[in-house]
Short mmCIF file of C-alpha atoms in Angstrom, two decimals:
data_model
loop_
_atom_site.label_atom_id
_atom_site.label_comp_id
_atom_site.label_asym_id
_atom_site.label_seq_id
_atom_site.Cartn_x
_atom_site.Cartn_y
_atom_site.Cartn_z
CA MET A 1 -0.27 -37.01 -6.45
CA THR A 2 -3.02 -37.53 -4.12
CA PRO A 3 -6.03 -35.34 -3.47
CA GLU A 4 -4.47 -34.45 -0.07
CA ASP A 5 -1.40 -33.03 -2.05
CA GLY A 6 -3.74 -31.25 -4.27
CA ASP A 7 -5.28 -29.74 -1.28
CA ALA A 8 -1.92 -28.61 0.09
CA ILE A 9 -1.25 -26.89 -3.38
CA LEU A 10 -4.52 -24.93 -2.70
CA ARG A 11 -3.29 -23.86 0.47
CA ASN A 12 0.20 -23.04 -0.29
CA TYR A 13 0.09 -21.11 -3.76
CA PHE A 14 -3.15 -19.25 -3.91
CA ALA A 15 -4.22 -15.82 -2.70
CA PRO A 16 -6.18 -15.65 0.65
CA TRP A 17 -9.02 -14.34 -1.23
CA ILE A 18 -9.14 -17.51 -3.39
CA GLN A 19 -8.64 -19.56 -0.15
CA GLU A 20 -12.22 -18.23 1.01
CA LEU A 21 -13.76 -20.37 -1.94
CA GLY A 22 -13.15 -23.31 0.05
CA LEU A 23 -11.89 -25.53 -2.90
CA ALA A 24 -11.37 -29.09 -2.06
CA VAL A 25 -9.67 -31.77 -4.36
CA GLU A 26 -11.98 -34.71 -4.81
CA GLU A 27 -9.66 -36.47 -7.45
CA VAL A 28 -6.74 -36.38 -9.61
CA GLY A 29 -5.28 -38.34 -12.38
CA GLU A 30 -2.85 -38.70 -15.19
CA ARG A 31 -4.61 -36.06 -17.36
CA HIS A 32 -7.54 -34.77 -14.97
CA ALA A 33 -8.61 -33.23 -11.82
CA THR A 34 -11.77 -32.68 -10.15
CA VAL A 35 -12.21 -29.83 -7.42
CA ARG A 36 -15.08 -29.01 -5.28
CA LEU A 37 -16.59 -25.46 -4.99
CA PRO A 38 -18.60 -25.54 -1.86
CA TRP A 39 -22.05 -23.80 -1.94
CA SER A 40 -21.77 -20.54 0.48
CA GLU A 41 -24.22 -17.69 0.72
CA SER A 42 -20.83 -15.51 0.62
CA LEU A 43 -20.67 -16.47 -3.22
CA ALA A 44 -24.42 -15.71 -4.01
CA ARG A 45 -25.25 -12.60 -5.74
CA GLU A 46 -28.49 -10.67 -5.43
CA GLY A 47 -31.10 -13.22 -6.30
CA GLY A 48 -29.42 -16.07 -4.72
CA GLY A 49 -27.58 -17.39 -7.74
CA LEU A 50 -24.02 -18.60 -7.41
CA CYS A 51 -21.82 -15.68 -8.87
CA GLY A 52 -20.09 -16.33 -12.15
CA GLN A 53 -16.91 -14.71 -10.84
CA ALA A 54 -16.60 -17.70 -8.40
CA MET A 55 -17.09 -20.31 -11.34
CA MET A 56 -14.29 -18.59 -13.44
CA ALA A 57 -12.04 -18.40 -10.23
CA ALA A 58 -12.79 -22.12 -9.48
CA ALA A 59 -11.88 -23.19 -13.15
CA ASP A 60 -8.65 -21.42 -13.09
CA THR A 61 -7.57 -22.63 -9.77
CA ALA A 62 -8.49 -26.16 -10.69
CA THR A 63 -6.39 -26.01 -13.64
CA VAL A 64 -3.33 -25.50 -11.60
CA VAL A 65 -4.18 -28.64 -9.70
CA ALA A 66 -4.68 -30.68 -13.06
CA ILE A 67 -1.42 -29.36 -14.29
CA SER A 68 0.50 -29.95 -11.05
CA ALA A 69 -0.92 -33.68 -11.03
CA ALA A 70 0.30 -34.31 -14.25
CA ARG A 71 3.87 -32.97 -13.78
CA GLY A 72 4.03 -34.94 -10.41
CA GLY A 73 3.82 -31.84 -8.36
CA PHE A 74 3.48 -28.17 -8.28
CA VAL A 75 5.53 -26.19 -10.81
CA PRO A 76 5.33 -22.44 -11.50
CA MET A 77 2.95 -21.43 -14.04
CA THR A 78 0.85 -18.79 -15.27
CA THR A 79 -2.54 -18.42 -16.91
CA VAL A 80 -2.40 -17.22 -20.61
CA GLN A 81 -5.99 -17.08 -21.58
CA GLN A 82 -9.33 -18.36 -20.14
CA SER A 83 -12.66 -18.44 -22.07
CA THR A 84 -15.77 -19.33 -19.86
CA THR A 85 -19.19 -19.62 -21.05
CA PHE A 86 -22.07 -19.49 -18.49
CA GLN A 87 -25.13 -21.77 -19.42
CA ARG A 88 -27.26 -22.46 -16.41
CA PRO A 89 -27.69 -20.57 -12.92
CA VAL A 90 -26.69 -22.45 -9.64
CA THR A 91 -28.50 -22.02 -6.38
CA GLY A 92 -27.78 -23.78 -3.23
CA LYS A 93 -25.52 -26.53 -4.70
CA ASP A 94 -21.92 -27.32 -4.60
CA VAL A 95 -20.16 -27.47 -8.20
CA LEU A 96 -17.97 -30.06 -9.28
CA VAL A 97 -15.13 -28.64 -11.53
CA HIS A 98 -13.74 -31.15 -13.91
CA VAL A 99 -10.60 -30.42 -15.64
CA ARG A 100 -9.26 -32.23 -18.57
CA ILE A 101 -5.72 -31.64 -19.91
CA THR A 102 -6.03 -31.74 -23.77
CA LYS A 103 -2.31 -30.88 -24.41
CA LEU A 104 0.48 -30.84 -21.96
CA GLY A 105 3.45 -29.27 -24.08
CA ARG A 106 6.82 -28.31 -23.12
CA THR A 107 5.87 -24.77 -22.46
CA LEU A 108 2.13 -24.38 -23.00
CA ALA A 109 -0.74 -26.46 -21.48
CA PHE A 110 -4.59 -26.46 -22.58
CA CYS A 111 -7.21 -27.47 -20.46
CA ASP A 112 -11.12 -28.08 -20.99
CA ILE A 113 -13.04 -27.56 -17.87
CA THR A 114 -16.77 -28.32 -17.29
CA LEU A 115 -18.71 -27.15 -14.13
CA ILE A 116 -21.48 -29.15 -13.03
CA PRO A 117 -23.98 -28.80 -9.93
CA ASP A 118 -23.23 -31.67 -7.69
CA GLY A 119 -26.15 -34.16 -8.45
CA ALA A 120 -26.82 -32.56 -11.72
CA THR A 121 -26.03 -33.88 -15.39
CA GLU A 122 -25.88 -30.40 -17.19
CA PRO A 123 -23.03 -28.01 -17.00
CA SER A 124 -23.60 -24.64 -15.30
CA ALA A 125 -20.52 -23.18 -17.31
CA HIS A 126 -17.80 -24.29 -19.48
CA ALA A 127 -14.19 -23.21 -19.79
CA THR A 128 -11.10 -23.45 -21.65
CA THR A 129 -7.65 -22.47 -20.18
CA VAL A 130 -4.13 -22.01 -21.94
CA TYR A 131 -1.34 -22.09 -19.43
CA THR A 132 2.38 -21.42 -19.74
CA VAL A 133 4.26 -23.74 -17.71
CA LEU A 134 7.72 -22.42 -16.45
CA ALA A 135 9.73 -25.34 -15.43
CA MET B 1 -25.54 7.84 -13.43
CA THR B 2 -22.71 9.29 -11.27
CA PRO B 3 -19.76 7.17 -9.71
CA GLU B 4 -21.75 7.16 -6.57
CA ASP B 5 -24.61 5.38 -8.10
CA GLY B 6 -22.34 3.01 -9.64
CA ASP B 7 -20.78 2.16 -6.04
CA ALA B 8 -24.42 1.62 -4.76
CA ILE B 9 -24.82 -1.12 -7.47
CA LEU B 10 -21.54 -2.53 -6.36
CA ARG B 11 -22.92 -2.94 -2.77
CA ASN B 12 -26.44 -3.80 -3.72
CA TYR B 13 -26.20 -6.51 -6.21
CA PHE B 14 -22.91 -8.53 -6.07
CA ALA B 15 -22.13 -11.30 -3.89
CA PRO B 16 -20.13 -10.78 -0.44
CA TRP B 17 -17.00 -12.41 -1.75
CA ILE B 18 -16.99 -9.85 -4.70
CA GLN B 19 -17.45 -7.15 -2.47
CA GLU B 20 -14.35 -7.80 -0.61
CA LEU B 21 -12.35 -6.84 -3.71
CA GLY B 22 -13.26 -3.23 -2.70
CA LEU B 23 -13.86 -2.17 -6.26
CA ALA B 24 -14.57 1.66 -6.66
CA VAL B 25 -16.29 3.08 -9.70
CA GLU B 26 -13.95 6.14 -10.79
CA GLU B 27 -16.07 7.15 -13.85
CA VAL B 28 -19.08 6.31 -15.82
CA GLY B 29 -20.18 7.36 -19.20
CA GLU B 30 -22.58 6.88 -21.98
CA ARG B 31 -20.53 3.89 -23.32
CA HIS B 32 -17.98 3.31 -20.92
CA ALA B 33 -16.92 3.06 -17.05
CA THR B 34 -13.61 2.79 -15.13
CA VAL B 35 -13.49 0.83 -11.92
CA ARG B 36 -10.55 0.62 -9.58
CA LEU B 37 -9.45 -2.74 -8.01
CA PRO B 38 -7.33 -1.74 -5.21
CA TRP B 39 -4.10 -3.63 -4.35
CA SER B 40 -4.72 -5.92 -1.42
CA GLU B 41 -2.22 -8.59 0.03
CA SER B 42 -5.30 -10.82 0.23
CA LEU B 43 -5.39 -11.02 -3.47
CA ALA B 44 -1.74 -11.91 -3.89
CA ARG B 45 -0.79 -15.28 -4.67
CA GLU B 46 2.38 -16.99 -3.62
CA GLY B 47 5.19 -14.87 -5.17
CA GLY B 48 3.38 -11.93 -4.55
CA GLY B 49 1.81 -11.08 -7.91
CA LEU B 50 -2.00 -10.12 -8.17
CA CYS B 51 -4.01 -13.09 -8.72
CA GLY B 52 -5.72 -13.40 -12.21
CA GLN B 53 -8.80 -14.59 -10.64
CA ALA B 54 -9.33 -11.05 -9.14
CA MET B 55 -8.76 -9.46 -12.54
CA MET B 56 -11.30 -11.56 -14.08
CA ALA B 57 -13.69 -11.08 -11.61
CA ALA B 58 -13.13 -7.39 -11.74
CA ALA B 59 -13.56 -7.25 -15.59
CA ASP B 60 -16.95 -9.06 -15.09
CA THR B 61 -18.21 -6.76 -12.37
CA ALA B 62 -17.08 -3.56 -13.97
CA THR B 63 -19.14 -4.55 -17.09
CA VAL B 64 -22.17 -4.72 -15.06
CA VAL B 65 -21.35 -0.87 -13.88
CA ALA B 66 -20.99 0.17 -17.62
CA ILE B 67 -24.32 -1.46 -18.80
CA SER B 68 -25.97 0.00 -16.02
CA ALA B 69 -24.64 3.22 -16.87
CA ALA B 70 -25.62 2.96 -20.38
CA ARG B 71 -29.15 1.97 -19.53
CA GLY B 72 -29.30 4.73 -17.00
CA GLY B 73 -29.57 2.50 -13.81
CA PHE B 74 -29.21 -1.15 -12.78
CA VAL B 75 -31.00 -3.81 -15.07
CA PRO B 76 -30.76 -7.39 -14.56
CA MET B 77 -28.14 -9.26 -16.72
CA THR B 78 -26.17 -12.05 -16.80
CA THR B 79 -22.91 -13.05 -18.20
CA VAL B 80 -22.83 -15.44 -21.40
CA GLN B 81 -19.30 -15.28 -22.35
CA GLN B 82 -16.13 -13.98 -20.76
CA SER B 83 -12.68 -14.25 -22.48
CA THR B 84 -9.61 -13.19 -20.95
CA THR B 85 -5.77 -12.86 -21.54
CA PHE B 86 -3.02 -12.48 -19.07
CA GLN B 87 -0.22 -10.21 -20.21
CA ARG B 88 1.81 -8.71 -17.55
CA PRO B 89 2.06 -9.56 -13.82
CA VAL B 90 0.93 -6.76 -11.24
CA THR B 91 2.54 -6.21 -7.82
CA GLY B 92 1.68 -3.60 -5.34
CA LYS B 93 -0.30 -1.54 -7.52
CA ASP B 94 -4.20 -0.77 -7.91
CA VAL B 95 -5.43 -1.71 -11.44
CA LEU B 96 -7.86 0.35 -13.39
CA VAL B 97 -10.51 -1.58 -15.24
CA HIS B 98 -11.68 0.30 -18.41
CA VAL B 99 -14.74 -0.89 -19.89
CA ARG B 100 -15.88 0.15 -23.33
CA ILE B 101 -19.38 -1.06 -24.63
CA THR B 102 -18.93 -2.10 -28.23
CA LYS B 103 -22.52 -2.95 -29.12
CA LEU B 104 -25.68 -2.48 -26.75
CA GLY B 105 -28.39 -4.42 -28.47
CA ARG B 106 -31.86 -5.07 -27.52
CA THR B 107 -30.84 -8.46 -25.76
CA LEU B 108 -27.17 -8.70 -25.93
CA ALA B 109 -24.36 -6.39 -25.04
CA PHE B 110 -20.62 -6.64 -25.95
CA CYS B 111 -17.97 -5.06 -23.95
CA ASP B 112 -14.01 -4.47 -24.39
CA ILE B 113 -12.20 -4.40 -21.06
CA THR B 114 -8.61 -3.11 -20.49
CA LEU B 115 -7.05 -3.67 -17.06
CA ILE B 116 -3.97 -1.25 -16.75
CA PRO B 117 -2.09 -0.84 -13.29
CA ASP B 118 -2.34 2.62 -11.94
CA GLY B 119 0.38 4.67 -13.48
CA ALA B 120 1.34 2.41 -16.29
CA THR B 121 0.69 2.42 -19.88
CA GLU B 122 0.63 -1.14 -20.97
CA PRO B 123 -2.45 -3.65 -19.92
CA SER B 124 -1.88 -6.59 -17.11
CA ALA B 125 -4.74 -8.01 -18.86
CA HIS B 126 -7.45 -7.73 -21.49
CA ALA B 127 -10.85 -9.22 -21.58
CA THR B 128 -13.97 -9.27 -23.76
CA THR B 129 -17.50 -10.02 -22.28
CA VAL B 130 -20.89 -10.76 -23.72
CA TYR B 131 -23.83 -10.30 -21.79
CA THR B 132 -27.66 -11.02 -21.92
CA VAL B 133 -29.54 -8.00 -20.64
CA LEU B 134 -33.03 -8.98 -19.39
CA ALA B 135 -34.98 -5.91 -19.33
CA MET C 1 8.20 -2.82 -43.54
CA THR C 2 5.94 -1.33 -45.79
CA PRO C 3 2.39 -2.23 -46.96
CA GLU C 4 3.82 -3.85 -49.85
CA ASP C 5 6.05 -6.10 -47.78
CA GLY C 6 3.04 -7.03 -46.03
CA ASP C 7 1.26 -8.03 -48.94
CA ALA C 8 4.26 -10.25 -49.83
CA ILE C 9 3.64 -11.94 -46.67
CA LEU C 10 0.08 -12.73 -47.30
CA ARG C 11 1.16 -14.11 -51.01
CA ASN C 12 3.80 -16.24 -49.63
CA TYR C 13 3.01 -17.75 -46.41
CA PHE C 14 -0.80 -18.38 -46.66
CA ALA C 15 -2.78 -21.42 -47.75
CA PRO C 16 -4.43 -20.79 -51.29
CA TRP C 17 -7.74 -20.95 -49.65
CA ILE C 18 -6.79 -17.81 -47.61
CA GLN C 19 -5.39 -15.98 -50.46
CA GLU C 20 -8.83 -16.20 -52.17
CA LEU C 21 -10.08 -13.50 -49.55
CA GLY C 22 -8.16 -10.99 -51.36
CA LEU C 23 -6.80 -9.37 -48.27
CA ALA C 24 -4.60 -6.24 -48.91
CA VAL C 25 -2.36 -4.41 -46.41
CA GLU C 26 -3.55 -0.79 -46.02
CA GLU C 27 -0.89 0.20 -43.29
CA VAL C 28 1.70 -1.38 -41.02
CA GLY C 29 3.41 0.37 -38.16
CA GLU C 30 5.27 -0.59 -35.03
CA ARG C 31 2.65 -2.05 -32.88
CA HIS C 32 -0.30 -2.04 -35.46
CA ALA C 33 -1.61 -3.12 -39.01
CA THR C 34 -4.75 -2.26 -40.90
CA VAL C 35 -5.80 -5.09 -43.50
CA ARG C 36 -8.59 -4.82 -46.04
CA LEU C 37 -11.00 -7.38 -46.78
CA PRO C 38 -12.88 -6.86 -49.91
CA TRP C 39 -16.47 -7.60 -50.19
CA SER C 40 -17.16 -10.55 -52.43
CA GLU C 41 -20.24 -12.52 -53.23
CA SER C 42 -18.14 -15.57 -52.89
CA LEU C 43 -18.21 -14.70 -49.05
CA ALA C 44 -21.79 -14.06 -48.62
CA ARG C 45 -23.85 -16.56 -46.92
CA GLU C 46 -27.52 -17.15 -47.59
CA GLY C 47 -29.53 -13.82 -46.77
CA GLY C 48 -26.53 -11.73 -48.30
CA GLY C 49 -24.36 -11.17 -45.18
CA LEU C 50 -20.62 -11.68 -44.96
CA CYS C 51 -19.88 -14.86 -43.44
CA GLY C 52 -18.30 -14.90 -39.88
CA GLN C 53 -15.71 -17.34 -41.00
CA ALA C 54 -14.08 -15.01 -43.45
CA MET C 55 -14.01 -12.22 -40.54
CA MET C 56 -12.26 -15.05 -38.08
CA ALA C 57 -9.83 -15.80 -40.81
CA ALA C 58 -9.12 -12.19 -41.60
CA ALA C 59 -8.61 -11.26 -38.06
CA ASP C 60 -6.09 -14.38 -37.56
CA THR C 61 -4.20 -13.40 -40.86
CA ALA C 62 -3.88 -9.75 -40.08
CA THR C 63 -2.27 -10.73 -36.93
CA VAL C 64 0.42 -12.11 -38.64
CA VAL C 65 1.05 -9.15 -40.71
CA ALA C 66 0.93 -7.06 -37.61
CA ILE C 67 3.60 -9.11 -35.75
CA SER C 68 5.63 -9.32 -38.66
CA ALA C 69 5.81 -5.53 -39.03
CA ALA C 70 6.53 -5.28 -35.17
CA ARG C 71 9.68 -7.79 -35.71
CA GLY C 72 10.97 -6.05 -38.94
CA GLY C 73 9.93 -8.95 -41.09
CA PHE C 74 8.26 -12.44 -41.32
CA VAL C 75 8.99 -14.81 -38.51
CA PRO C 76 7.64 -18.23 -38.04
CA MET C 77 4.71 -18.17 -35.59
CA THR C 78 1.44 -20.09 -34.80
CA THR C 79 -1.78 -19.19 -33.32
CA VAL C 80 -2.51 -20.44 -29.87
CA GLN C 81 -5.89 -18.95 -29.10
CA GLN C 82 -8.57 -16.76 -30.91
CA SER C 83 -11.66 -15.40 -29.32
CA THR C 84 -14.05 -13.60 -31.53
CA THR C 85 -17.45 -11.79 -31.13
CA PHE C 86 -19.79 -11.06 -33.79
CA GLN C 87 -21.69 -7.68 -33.20
CA ARG C 88 -23.15 -6.53 -36.27
CA PRO C 89 -23.97 -8.09 -39.83
CA VAL C 90 -22.16 -6.47 -42.90
CA THR C 91 -23.63 -6.52 -46.45
CA GLY C 92 -21.82 -5.28 -49.34
CA LYS C 93 -18.82 -3.22 -47.85
CA ASP C 94 -15.42 -3.94 -47.34
CA VAL C 95 -14.09 -4.63 -43.76
CA LEU C 96 -11.09 -2.93 -42.36
CA VAL C 97 -9.20 -5.19 -39.98
CA HIS C 98 -7.20 -3.24 -37.44
CA VAL C 99 -4.91 -5.09 -35.18
CA ARG C 100 -3.11 -3.70 -32.26
CA ILE C 101 -0.38 -5.63 -30.73
CA THR C 102 -0.86 -5.32 -26.83
CA LYS C 103 1.99 -7.39 -25.62
CA LEU C 104 4.91 -8.71 -27.70
CA GLY C 105 6.72 -10.81 -25.57
CA ARG C 106 9.73 -13.23 -26.09
CA THR C 107 7.57 -15.93 -27.13
CA LEU C 108 4.04 -14.90 -26.83
CA ALA C 109 2.19 -12.12 -28.45
CA PHE C 110 -1.05 -10.77 -27.82
CA CYS C 111 -3.34 -8.71 -30.15
CA ASP C 112 -6.68 -6.90 -30.03
CA ILE C 113 -8.44 -6.71 -33.38
CA THR C 114 -11.51 -4.71 -34.20
CA LEU C 115 -13.13 -5.28 -37.81
CA ILE C 116 -15.01 -2.30 -39.07
CA PRO C 117 -16.87 -1.90 -42.30
CA ASP C 118 -15.42 0.66 -44.52
CA GLY C 119 -17.17 3.97 -43.74
CA ALA C 120 -18.82 2.80 -40.68
CA THR C 121 -17.97 3.78 -37.03
CA GLU C 122 -19.20 0.59 -35.20
CA PRO C 123 -17.48 -2.69 -35.16
CA SER C 124 -18.98 -5.80 -37.18
CA ALA C 125 -16.81 -8.04 -35.08
CA HIS C 126 -13.87 -7.92 -32.37
CA ALA C 127 -11.22 -10.57 -31.86
CA THR C 128 -8.12 -11.23 -29.38
CA THR C 129 -5.39 -13.42 -30.65
CA VAL C 130 -2.61 -14.92 -28.69
CA TYR C 131 0.41 -16.13 -30.87
CA THR C 132 3.48 -18.06 -30.27
CA VAL C 133 6.27 -16.55 -31.78
CA LEU C 134 9.04 -19.16 -32.59
CA ALA C 135 12.10 -16.92 -33.37
CA MET D 1 -32.32 -35.36 -39.69
CA THR D 2 -29.92 -37.58 -41.48
CA PRO D 3 -26.34 -36.88 -42.52
CA GLU D 4 -27.82 -36.35 -45.97
CA ASP D 5 -30.19 -33.49 -44.66
CA GLY D 6 -26.74 -32.24 -42.98
CA ASP D 7 -25.12 -31.98 -46.29
CA ALA D 8 -28.04 -30.18 -47.72
CA ILE D 9 -27.70 -27.38 -45.24
CA LEU D 10 -23.93 -27.21 -45.96
CA ARG D 11 -24.96 -26.80 -49.65
CA ASN D 12 -27.77 -24.33 -49.13
CA TYR D 13 -26.90 -21.97 -46.32
CA PHE D 14 -23.21 -21.23 -46.69
CA ALA D 15 -21.07 -19.15 -48.67
CA PRO D 16 -19.34 -20.30 -51.63
CA TRP D 17 -15.86 -19.87 -50.03
CA ILE D 18 -17.17 -22.01 -46.97
CA GLN D 19 -18.34 -24.79 -49.60
CA GLU D 20 -14.73 -25.10 -51.02
CA LEU D 21 -13.72 -26.51 -47.83
CA GLY D 22 -15.46 -29.69 -48.86
CA LEU D 23 -17.06 -30.35 -45.56
CA ALA D 24 -19.33 -33.50 -45.23
CA VAL D 25 -21.42 -34.32 -42.50
CA GLU D 26 -20.73 -37.90 -41.16
CA GLU D 27 -23.31 -38.54 -38.14
CA VAL D 28 -25.97 -36.40 -36.83
CA GLY D 29 -27.47 -36.83 -33.56
CA GLU D 30 -29.85 -35.34 -30.91
CA ARG D 31 -27.32 -33.07 -29.29
CA HIS D 32 -24.33 -33.71 -31.57
CA ALA D 33 -22.83 -34.00 -35.08
CA THR D 34 -19.56 -34.84 -36.74
CA VAL D 35 -18.35 -33.03 -39.77
CA ARG D 36 -15.57 -34.11 -41.85
CA LEU D 37 -13.04 -31.50 -43.05
CA PRO D 38 -11.12 -33.29 -46.05
CA TRP D 39 -7.29 -32.80 -46.55
CA SER D 40 -6.59 -30.41 -49.16
CA GLU D 41 -3.17 -28.66 -50.52
CA SER D 42 -5.40 -25.46 -50.91
CA LEU D 43 -5.64 -25.35 -47.20
CA ALA D 44 -2.20 -25.89 -46.22
CA ARG D 45 0.08 -22.93 -45.39
CA GLU D 46 3.49 -22.34 -45.99
CA GLY D 47 5.24 -25.46 -44.35
CA GLY D 48 2.57 -27.83 -45.28
CA GLY D 49 0.44 -27.64 -42.14
CA LEU D 50 -3.67 -27.26 -42.45
CA CYS D 51 -4.22 -23.69 -41.73
CA GLY D 52 -5.97 -22.64 -38.52
CA GLN D 53 -8.34 -20.58 -40.37
CA ALA D 54 -9.89 -23.77 -41.89
CA MET D 55 -10.24 -25.45 -38.56
CA MET D 56 -12.12 -22.37 -37.07
CA ALA D 57 -14.33 -22.09 -40.05
CA ALA D 58 -15.31 -25.68 -39.94
CA ALA D 59 -15.88 -25.49 -36.23
CA ASP D 60 -18.37 -22.91 -36.77
CA THR D 61 -20.10 -24.42 -39.57
CA ALA D 62 -20.29 -27.67 -38.00
CA THR D 63 -22.16 -25.94 -35.02
CA VAL D 64 -24.79 -24.74 -37.43
CA VAL D 65 -25.38 -28.73 -38.56
CA ALA D 66 -25.57 -29.90 -34.93
CA ILE D 67 -28.17 -26.99 -34.00
CA SER D 68 -30.25 -27.62 -36.88
CA ALA D 69 -30.16 -31.45 -36.28
CA ALA D 70 -31.01 -30.77 -32.78
CA ARG D 71 -34.03 -28.46 -33.66
CA GLY D 72 -35.17 -30.78 -36.41
CA GLY D 73 -34.12 -28.81 -39.37
CA PHE D 74 -32.40 -25.89 -40.55
CA VAL D 75 -33.50 -22.52 -38.52
CA PRO D 76 -31.94 -19.09 -38.82
CA MET D 77 -29.26 -18.59 -36.36
CA THR D 78 -25.86 -16.44 -35.87
CA THR D 79 -22.72 -16.96 -34.18
CA VAL D 80 -22.37 -14.78 -31.06
CA GLN D 81 -19.14 -15.64 -30.14
CA GLN D 82 -16.27 -18.50 -30.90
CA SER D 83 -13.24 -19.34 -28.72
CA THR D 84 -10.49 -21.60 -30.46
CA THR D 85 -7.24 -23.04 -29.17
CA PHE D 86 -4.77 -24.55 -31.49
CA GLN D 87 -3.21 -27.49 -29.86
CA ARG D 88 -1.33 -29.68 -32.58
CA PRO D 89 -0.25 -29.44 -36.18
CA VAL D 90 -2.07 -31.51 -38.79
CA THR D 91 -0.48 -32.26 -42.22
CA GLY D 92 -2.15 -34.63 -44.88
CA LYS D 93 -5.06 -35.88 -42.74
CA ASP D 94 -8.61 -35.13 -42.79
CA VAL D 95 -9.98 -33.65 -39.55
CA LEU D 96 -13.05 -34.92 -38.03
CA VAL D 97 -15.07 -32.10 -36.23
CA HIS D 98 -17.18 -33.38 -33.33
CA VAL D 99 -19.82 -30.95 -32.09
CA ARG D 100 -21.71 -31.33 -28.69
CA ILE D 101 -24.40 -29.17 -27.81
CA THR D 102 -24.06 -28.35 -24.15
CA LYS D 103 -26.96 -26.13 -23.59
CA LEU D 104 -29.97 -25.52 -26.17
CA GLY D 105 -31.80 -22.65 -24.70
CA ARG D 106 -35.00 -20.80 -26.03
CA THR D 107 -32.43 -17.99 -27.65
CA LEU D 108 -28.95 -19.06 -26.95
CA ALA D 109 -27.14 -22.22 -27.90
CA PHE D 110 -23.57 -23.36 -26.50
CA CYS D 111 -21.65 -25.97 -28.20
CA ASP D 112 -18.27 -27.88 -27.49
CA ILE D 113 -16.32 -28.81 -30.63
CA THR D 114 -13.19 -30.91 -30.64
CA LEU D 115 -11.14 -31.30 -34.12
CA ILE D 116 -9.27 -34.51 -34.26
CA PRO D 117 -7.27 -35.84 -37.44
CA ASP D 118 -8.74 -38.73 -38.77
CA GLY D 119 -7.14 -41.79 -37.04
CA ALA D 120 -5.75 -39.67 -34.24
CA THR D 121 -6.71 -39.80 -30.58
CA GLU D 122 -5.49 -36.19 -29.45
CA PRO D 123 -7.16 -32.96 -30.81
CA SER D 124 -5.64 -30.67 -33.16
CA ALA D 125 -7.95 -27.77 -31.92
CA HIS D 126 -10.66 -27.26 -29.54
CA ALA D 127 -13.48 -24.50 -29.95
CA THR D 128 -16.65 -23.15 -28.17
CA THR D 129 -19.27 -21.60 -29.82
CA VAL D 130 -22.24 -19.43 -28.72
CA TYR D 131 -25.04 -18.97 -31.18
CA THR D 132 -28.19 -16.95 -31.04
CA VAL D 133 -31.00 -19.12 -32.54
CA LEU D 134 -33.64 -16.80 -34.28
CA ALA D 135 -36.69 -18.90 -34.46
#
C-alpha cells in the first residue's frame, strides 16, 4: 500500500464529517502509518486551541489506515475501545498522527498512537485503540 | 442552568466542526446532563452506520455541559482523559448522551457517559471522562 | 448460579496472589454481580489508604464472576482492556464491587464496574472492562 | 536516583500485598524507568498464564518509580486513571515493565508503559497512566 492508497481509503470509507478534517496519509509501513491532521480554524475551540475531539477522531481514523496497510488493503473493521490522554495544547499547527500496531491478531488488533504537532518533539495527545478486524 | 443555557454553551465555546454535529441539550441537573446527537447522513460511514468518532466527540462535549451545569455556568476546563467502548452499531437514529458526574473535585472532575439510541434500551457506546476544571 | 458458585470460581480459576484479596461474592444476577473486597492492612499503602492496584484487580476479577453468571457457569475468557479511574481514597472499609454487563456478545463482553466503600454512596473507583469470551 | 533508591521506594511506600510481587528496579533515568516483575507460580491463574491483575499492578507501581526518579526522589502522588490492554499471554517468564513519562506537568503526569516478557520483542500488555503529583 502507498500513501495514495491510504488517502483513497480516507475518501471512500469515512463519513463526510470526518472527511472535513482533511486528513492526509504521509507514510504507511508494515506495522505503522503516519497521518497529517491539518490545522484549521474550524477545529479551534474558544480560546484558539485545537479541539480534543478532532485529535480523538484523527487517532481513530489513522488506525484504520495503519491496519489496512498491514493487511495489504482495506478490510472491514470496527473500533472496540479507544483510550486517549490530552497532554499539551496545540494552536496553529498541523498534528502528525503516528500509529504503531502493537498486535495484529486474527480478530483483534491493538495500536498505540502518538499525536505530535508538526515541528515539535513532545506529544499533544496519546491514544490506544483496540479494533475488531472482520475479515 | 436551563437546557437553553446549555445550548448557548454549545454555540459559544466549541469549534465550528463540533457545532456541525447539531448537538442539543435535552436536560441538565445538579450532577447530570442529557444531550441529543441528531442522526445525519454526514455522520454515517460507509455501510450506513453512525461513525464512532461522532460518539466520542458527543461524549466529550456533553461532559462540558454537565460540569458547567454542576458549577452553575460555564467554567474553563480541559479534557485529561477519555476512554470509550463501542458496543452496538447505530443507523438512522438520534443518540441520547447521558452524562453523570461521579466526582466533582476542586480541580478534577470524573464523568460516566452512556450513549443510547433514541427509543432503545441498550447502549451503543459507553465512555468515561476525566477533566481538569480550571476555575 | 448462586453466590456460592461464584465463590467456587474465585477459588478455582484465579492466581494464589489474587486469592489473598479474600474476595467474596455477595450477589449474582442475569447481567450483574456484586463482589466484596474486604479491608485488610496488607492492602494499605503508606499513609493507610487502600491501594489502587487492589481495586483494579478486584474489578477485573469481579467481571469474570459476572460474565460466568450470565453464561450460567464459568467459561474461559481473557481481559482485552480495562480502564479505571480513581476518585476517592478508602481507609478501613470493605469495598463493594458492582459489575453490570452492558453487552454480552458472541465473542466480546463489555462491563461497567463501580467500586463503593461499604456504607458509602459515592464511588472510590470506576472501571470499564472488555473481555473476549472464548466459548 | 539509582535503581537501589527505586527499590527503597518499592519497600517503603507500597502495600504488603504489592511487595509480594517481588518487583525490582532495573534502570531509572530522567524520563523513564524499567522494573522487573519476576515470574512466580503465585501469579499464575488456572491454565498457567501470568494473571493480568499482576501486570496492571506492576504498571501502576512502576509509574511511581519513574515519576519519583524524574523528580529526584519520592513525592506523594495518586493514580487518576489507568488504561491497560492485554495483548499476548505470558507463561514462565519475567516481565520487564518499561515506563516512559510523556508529560511531567506541575500537577499531572502522563506515562506510557510497555510490558515485555524477558527475551521477547512483542509486548504482553500496554498501559497508560495519569497521576496527580501532590508536591
